[in-house]
Amino acid sequence: MILASPFAICILAITGLALLGLPIGLAMMVGSIGYLWLAGMDMGTVAEQFLNGMYSNYIILAVPLFIFAAEIMNSGSMTERLLRFCNVLVGHFRGGLAQINVIQSLIFAGMSGSAVADAAGSGRMMQNMMTRENRYTPSYAAALTAVTAVVGPIIPPSIPMVVYALVSDASIGYLFLAGVVPGLMMTLVQMVQVVRDARRNDFPVEPRVPLREVPRITLAAIPTLLMPVILLGCIYSGVTTPTEAAAIAAAYAVLVSVLIYRSMTWREGYAALRTSAKTSAAIGMMIGGAMVFNYVVTIENIPETLRRMMTGWELTAVQFLILVNVILLLLGCVLEGTAILLIIVPVFIPTAQALGIDMVHFGIVVIVNIMLGLVTPPYGLLLFIVAGISKAPMRDVIRDSLPFLGWMAICLAIITFFPGLVLWLPRLAGYGG
């Protein structure tokens, strides 16, 4: 790449503007406009690519709908009732509150599709519960909240899976199914680590919920627990598309919060709608900017050039996946996950296809990598979120999260080297890959 070429200037402009604090979506648009101008091309192509990317992809509608559903659950009492139900299941074990944190993230994952929504919503409540009366240190509560929130986008539904399907043309339904086993694996190793920590640190044992209270708590949680059942049932029965199922999830969350639990006021509903709109607009701007930049990348023939280069290296499929893991884990330390999915991953896809790697398996490997990046020092986004909530020193939060991160890295290796484990459920559902 010649430093004075339009593409080199485009990359430098995007990098410089992003470092100066401009949102990455806008930085990509500005850099792409500069490329088209320097190359003597029609700059109106930017608007064309932006509009085509945003309005011709029906699948993108699922993103704001899942975000809105998560905000409604956090605004109403759905999350609180879920936590009480989790307390019935595991609260009476040593380190019970920590185990509740793990279990609620698993269940909440089947509703929101967002790690940030999990950490900032139910995760905030869990941190408050765990640190009350000094049961757990703020740093441990924060670290556990961060690493358990990672499961959110791996268990269906998943906003990153929607974005990956957008850039790879992989089936969302099969991607959702492929995430189930890896998500359960990660939940299991987190629970194992909590057991080890509970024994070593003598974590407190919570009072057992009286038996007479169990039916009432369970009954109150049923409408919340039915949400993932309805959502996934609609998708895999063929009744709805994933986007339509996202709309049903949002409508169901409103119905339960307003009519069944009667726990959400007009003010809270408006706040949830406003927050969802802001988050969706930010993601939409990033997607639009990535569409424009990907047009530039296509003009420069970067994916094909990379494919030929890697073919020259004579990499096997396993070696390629190891290389992708290393690159994505390093990028995850400094870049936001959606940016990686939209900018970096499309460059890898042609090579992965040429090597015969299944696109659903590849998608799960990519998404698990990106989720690990959310809790990888020094710039893991979830680490900053939970540290801000808990007011714990970042170094302590990182220290307490490292054992969990080690376990999840082992899960990533298993997922990478044993694609049959990932594709087992999709194949049961008829997937031919």
XYZ file of C-alpha atoms in Angstrom:
433
model
C 0.000 0.000 0.000
C 1.636 3.241 -1.199
C 1.455 5.904 1.517
C 0.362 8.595 -0.962
C -2.388 6.453 -2.516
C -6.059 7.386 -1.998
C -6.661 4.190 -0.003
C -3.715 4.843 2.327
C -4.957 8.393 2.924
C -8.444 6.991 3.565
C -7.101 4.584 6.227
C -5.015 7.317 7.865
C -8.016 9.674 7.908
C -10.295 7.063 9.513
C -7.670 6.154 12.120
C -6.823 9.768 12.931
C -10.446 10.897 13.226
C -11.330 7.896 15.409
C -8.383 8.629 17.716
C -9.557 12.238 17.975
C -12.913 11.016 19.255
C -15.141 11.089 16.157
C -17.592 8.141 16.144
C -16.164 5.351 14.014
C -19.170 5.357 11.676
C -18.692 9.025 10.818
C -14.918 8.539 10.558
C -15.451 5.805 7.962
C -17.791 8.026 5.969
C -15.364 10.972 5.973
C -12.439 8.744 4.988
C -14.464 7.093 2.233
C -15.606 10.440 0.854
C -11.961 11.532 0.792
C -11.031 8.351 -1.097
C -13.698 8.878 -3.750
C -12.678 12.519 -4.175
C -8.973 11.702 -4.527
C -9.759 8.847 -6.918
C -11.906 11.141 -9.082
C -15.051 9.087 -8.510
C -18.637 10.194 -7.905
C -18.929 11.140 -4.214
C -22.686 10.652 -4.415
C -21.860 6.942 -4.218
C -21.498 7.453 -0.464
C -25.173 8.302 -0.102
C -26.142 5.466 -2.421
C -24.169 2.875 -0.453
C -25.437 4.243 2.859
C -29.075 4.085 1.794
C -28.702 0.672 0.176
C -27.017 -0.668 3.303
C -29.602 0.734 5.699
C -32.876 0.305 3.818
C -32.425 -2.737 1.600
C -31.505 -5.088 4.454
C -34.649 -6.195 6.237
C -32.521 -8.076 8.737
C -31.159 -4.840 10.275
C -34.593 -4.103 11.750
C -33.992 -6.859 14.286
C -31.251 -4.823 15.979
C -33.333 -1.889 17.335
C -36.164 -4.267 18.230
C -33.935 -6.479 20.408
C -32.424 -3.367 22.003
C -35.894 -2.012 22.794
C -36.995 -5.350 24.286
C -33.954 -5.336 26.592
C -34.610 -1.759 27.702
C -38.244 -2.547 28.499
C -37.197 -5.546 30.599
C -34.768 -3.397 32.552
C -37.343 -0.622 33.025
C -40.141 -2.870 34.264
C -39.893 -5.527 36.963
C -39.155 -8.432 34.620
C -35.489 -8.468 35.608
C -36.248 -8.341 39.353
C -38.625 -11.307 39.116
C -36.032 -13.206 37.110
C -33.441 -12.618 39.853
C -35.847 -13.893 42.533
C -36.422 -17.057 40.503
C -32.662 -17.598 40.100
C -32.333 -17.183 43.857
C -34.734 -20.115 44.326
C -32.550 -22.276 42.060
C -29.015 -21.621 43.323
C -29.163 -18.950 46.025
C -28.785 -21.368 48.929
C -25.395 -22.766 47.780
C -22.111 -21.309 49.015
C -21.445 -18.316 46.806
C -25.122 -18.415 45.891
C -25.362 -14.758 44.869
C -22.423 -15.232 42.514
C -24.120 -18.282 40.996
C -27.319 -16.250 40.614
C -25.308 -13.728 38.610
C -24.206 -16.501 36.235
C -27.669 -18.061 35.874
C -29.516 -14.774 35.360
C -27.093 -13.852 32.570
C -27.811 -17.175 30.872
C -31.585 -16.628 31.040
C -31.369 -12.928 30.200
C -29.224 -13.883 27.188
C -32.271 -15.532 25.661
C -34.118 -12.223 25.741
C -31.865 -9.258 25.003
C -29.066 -10.359 22.648
C -26.804 -7.648 24.047
C -23.894 -7.983 26.478
C -24.029 -4.277 27.298
C -27.773 -4.483 28.087
C -27.106 -7.413 30.408
C -24.237 -5.701 32.245
C -25.967 -2.323 32.548
C -29.399 -3.732 33.435
C -29.667 -6.938 35.432
C -25.900 -6.811 35.988
C -26.221 -3.504 37.814
C -28.814 -5.027 40.149
C -26.594 -8.052 40.782
C -23.630 -5.877 41.688
C -25.752 -3.989 44.212
C -27.013 -7.249 45.725
C -23.565 -8.850 45.916
C -21.846 -5.871 47.554
C -24.622 -5.204 50.076
C -23.389 -5.737 53.649
C -19.900 -6.463 52.229
C -20.847 -9.981 51.116
C -18.488 -9.740 48.129
C -15.823 -7.237 47.159
C -16.936 -4.622 44.597
C -14.171 -5.729 42.218
C -15.291 -9.397 42.260
C -18.956 -8.462 41.772
C -17.978 -6.203 38.868
C -15.667 -8.781 37.262
C -18.283 -11.533 37.508
C -20.952 -9.275 36.040
C -18.689 -8.469 33.083
C -17.696 -12.036 32.249
C -21.222 -13.426 32.631
C -22.612 -10.703 30.352
C -20.355 -12.046 27.596
C -22.710 -15.025 27.220
C -25.561 -12.690 26.165
C -24.721 -12.427 22.448
C -23.653 -16.086 22.180
C -26.944 -17.588 23.405
C -29.762 -16.692 20.952
C -31.038 -14.157 20.160
C -27.893 -12.191 19.384
C -27.372 -8.742 17.905
C -23.781 -9.560 16.785
C -25.117 -12.656 15.002
C -27.579 -10.446 13.140
C -24.719 -8.180 12.059
C -22.561 -11.170 11.059
C -25.428 -12.573 8.989
C -25.610 -9.193 7.263
C -21.974 -9.342 6.086
C -21.731 -13.099 5.432
C -25.209 -14.117 4.158
C -25.230 -16.928 6.726
C -28.610 -18.074 8.067
C -29.603 -16.246 11.258
C -31.723 -19.176 12.407
C -28.831 -21.636 12.157
C -26.430 -19.121 13.720
C -28.790 -18.786 16.678
C -28.878 -22.573 17.115
C -25.104 -22.841 16.741
C -24.609 -20.458 19.665
C -26.483 -22.602 22.187
C -23.798 -25.224 22.968
C -20.892 -22.710 23.158
C -23.000 -20.446 25.382
C -23.852 -23.306 27.744
C -20.192 -24.361 27.834
C -19.110 -20.874 28.876
C -21.833 -20.693 31.524
C -20.723 -24.049 32.921
C -17.043 -23.065 33.263
C -18.078 -19.782 34.907
C -20.096 -21.723 37.490
C -17.135 -24.035 38.097
C -14.865 -21.045 38.705
C -17.410 -19.538 41.111
C -17.435 -22.821 43.082
C -13.631 -22.701 43.315
C -13.700 -19.053 44.398
C -16.450 -19.758 46.948
C -14.390 -22.480 48.622
C -11.168 -20.510 48.586
C -12.660 -17.222 49.809
C -15.403 -18.680 52.023
C -18.202 -16.822 50.246
C -21.429 -16.452 52.248
C -24.371 -18.813 52.042
C -27.706 -17.086 51.440
C -30.808 -18.088 53.426
C -32.852 -20.740 51.671
C -36.143 -19.457 50.234
C -39.036 -20.869 52.300
C -40.733 -23.725 50.476
C -44.123 -22.008 50.676
C -42.689 -19.035 48.734
C -41.312 -21.087 45.838
C -44.638 -21.510 43.926
C -45.406 -17.789 44.183
C -41.950 -16.714 42.993
C -41.969 -19.269 40.170
C -45.456 -18.248 39.036
C -44.457 -14.590 39.024
C -41.410 -15.370 36.866
C -43.233 -17.511 34.293
C -44.221 -14.619 31.969
C -40.569 -13.532 31.884
C -39.264 -17.071 31.360
C -41.712 -17.600 28.493
C -40.123 -14.817 26.445
C -37.170 -16.818 25.031
C -39.475 -19.798 24.496
C -41.885 -17.698 22.430
C -39.062 -15.930 20.602
C -37.158 -19.035 19.545
C -40.335 -21.045 19.020
C -41.575 -18.512 16.498
C -38.277 -18.629 14.596
C -37.723 -22.378 14.458
C -41.336 -23.306 13.846
C -41.192 -21.204 10.687
C -44.033 -18.961 11.851
C -41.882 -15.806 11.701
C -38.566 -14.584 10.406
C -35.941 -13.576 13.008
C -36.789 -9.904 12.391
C -40.495 -10.526 12.957
C -39.618 -12.528 16.065
C -37.653 -9.524 17.353
C -40.786 -7.400 16.926
C -42.796 -10.008 18.834
C -40.175 -9.985 21.619
C -40.412 -6.195 21.939
C -44.222 -6.268 21.933
C -44.270 -9.111 24.464
C -41.916 -7.243 26.808
C -44.240 -4.222 26.708
C -47.310 -6.406 27.240
C -45.836 -8.193 30.259
C -44.434 -5.027 31.871
C -47.579 -2.925 31.358
C -50.538 -5.306 31.531
C -49.364 -8.323 33.546
C -46.816 -6.908 36.018
C -48.117 -3.310 35.821
C -44.654 -2.172 36.799
C -43.720 0.349 34.106
C -44.857 3.975 34.087
C -45.248 6.210 31.047
C -42.082 8.031 32.068
C -40.094 4.788 32.242
C -41.502 3.635 28.918
C -40.511 6.892 27.268
C -37.012 6.671 28.774
C -36.622 3.098 27.454
C -37.780 4.211 24.003
C -35.384 7.168 23.988
C -32.410 5.072 25.134
C -33.212 2.422 22.513
C -33.411 5.075 19.808
C -30.036 6.548 20.764
C -28.342 3.135 20.881
C -29.948 2.028 17.608
C -28.955 5.264 15.891
C -25.340 4.827 16.983
C -25.259 1.235 15.701
C -27.074 2.261 12.510
C -24.537 5.003 11.834
C -21.736 2.484 12.293
C -23.405 0.009 9.934
C -23.960 2.745 7.337
C -20.358 3.931 7.586
C -19.103 0.350 7.278
C -21.208 -0.172 4.146
C -19.571 2.853 2.534
C -16.069 1.807 3.609
C -16.655 -1.784 2.448
C -17.464 -0.345 -0.987
C -14.021 1.285 -0.966
C -12.432 -1.990 0.183
C -14.199 -3.820 -2.655
C -12.958 -1.292 -5.235
C -9.411 -1.817 -3.972
C -9.966 -5.601 -4.226
C -8.607 -6.077 -0.699
C -10.502 -9.333 0.129
C -9.288 -11.041 -3.051
C -5.740 -9.776 -2.514
C -5.764 -11.142 1.037
C -7.203 -14.440 -0.163
C -4.421 -14.833 -2.749
C -1.789 -13.894 -0.177
C -3.039 -16.451 2.343
C -3.330 -19.048 -0.411
C 0.347 -18.410 -1.085
C 1.062 -19.164 2.561
C -0.657 -22.526 2.018
C -2.530 -22.324 5.308
C -4.797 -25.159 6.326
C -8.281 -24.390 7.607
C -7.141 -24.947 11.212
C -4.082 -22.706 10.794
C -6.271 -20.007 9.279
C -8.710 -20.189 12.198
C -5.827 -19.917 14.671
C -4.566 -16.835 12.798
C -8.059 -15.297 12.839
C -8.359 -15.997 16.577
C -5.063 -14.247 17.303
C -5.928 -11.224 15.136
C -9.443 -10.829 16.518
C -8.343 -11.253 20.144
C -5.733 -8.521 19.662
C -8.180 -6.232 17.861
C -10.820 -6.905 20.513
C -8.527 -5.263 23.069
C -8.748 -1.917 21.286
C -11.759 -1.932 18.904
C -15.519 -2.094 19.449
C -17.103 -5.416 18.470
C -19.515 -4.096 15.847
C -16.662 -2.281 14.094
C -14.691 -5.545 13.930
C -17.692 -7.386 12.494
C -18.327 -4.753 9.859
C -14.778 -3.815 8.851
C -12.408 -6.703 9.576
C -14.518 -9.857 9.285
C -15.696 -9.266 5.666
C -12.032 -9.312 4.634
C -11.602 -12.813 6.108
C -14.769 -14.346 4.669
C -13.536 -15.047 1.082
C -10.469 -16.870 2.443
C -12.579 -18.852 4.894
C -14.909 -19.902 2.085
C -11.973 -20.844 -0.151
C -10.619 -23.087 2.611
C -13.994 -24.808 2.991
C -14.727 -23.423 6.463
C -18.418 -23.495 7.294
C -19.809 -19.954 7.550
C -21.990 -20.752 10.564
C -19.045 -22.271 12.450
C -16.835 -19.360 11.400
C -19.471 -16.917 12.632
C -19.562 -18.468 16.101
C -15.742 -18.438 16.314
C -15.727 -14.766 15.309
C -18.476 -13.768 17.749
C -16.920 -15.601 20.715
C -13.629 -13.837 19.933
C -15.355 -10.467 19.859
C -17.196 -11.162 23.111
C -13.920 -12.088 24.821
C -12.584 -8.749 23.589
C -15.245 -7.024 25.703
C -13.539 -8.288 28.872
C -9.924 -8.313 27.674
C -7.606 -5.678 29.170
C -6.749 -2.916 28.638
C -9.780 -1.537 26.786
C -12.531 -4.109 27.252
C -15.785 -2.143 27.083
C -17.586 -4.245 29.699
C -14.705 -3.784 32.140
C -15.155 -0.019 31.923
C -18.941 -0.291 32.331
C -18.863 -2.496 35.437
C -15.933 -0.626 36.985
C -17.889 2.606 36.580
C -20.949 1.080 38.238
C -19.036 -0.497 41.131
C -16.460 2.311 41.611
C -13.861 -0.458 42.050
C -10.291 0.154 40.800
C -9.850 -1.136 37.262
C -6.745 -3.152 38.207
C -8.768 -5.084 40.812
C -11.601 -5.767 38.356
C -9.076 -7.045 35.782
C -7.370 -9.235 38.407
C -10.653 -10.885 39.423
C -11.768 -11.400 35.816
C -8.578 -13.134 34.595
C -9.434 -16.671 35.886
C -12.794 -16.515 34.095
C -11.114 -15.193 30.963
C -8.734 -18.161 31.021
C -11.630 -20.633 31.165
C -13.436 -18.875 28.327
C -10.269 -18.927 26.197
C -10.234 -22.726 26.625
C -13.863 -22.797 25.442
C -12.863 -20.739 22.404
C -10.147 -23.279 21.551
C -12.651 -26.151 21.803
C -15.143 -24.276 19.622
C -12.428 -23.561 17.050
C -11.031 -27.098 16.752
C -14.294 -29.055 17.026
C -16.798 -27.545 14.558
C -19.081 -30.557 14.962
C -19.809 -29.410 18.509
C -20.983 -26.027 17.222
C -22.930 -27.430 14.268
C -24.607 -30.269 16.169
C -27.870 -28.436 16.883
C -28.123 -26.735 13.452
C -27.664 -30.126 11.777
C -30.401 -31.630 13.939
C -32.628 -28.830 12.599
C -31.763 -29.696 8.986
C -28.661 -27.593 8.329
C -26.617 -29.089 5.491
C -23.265 -27.511 6.387
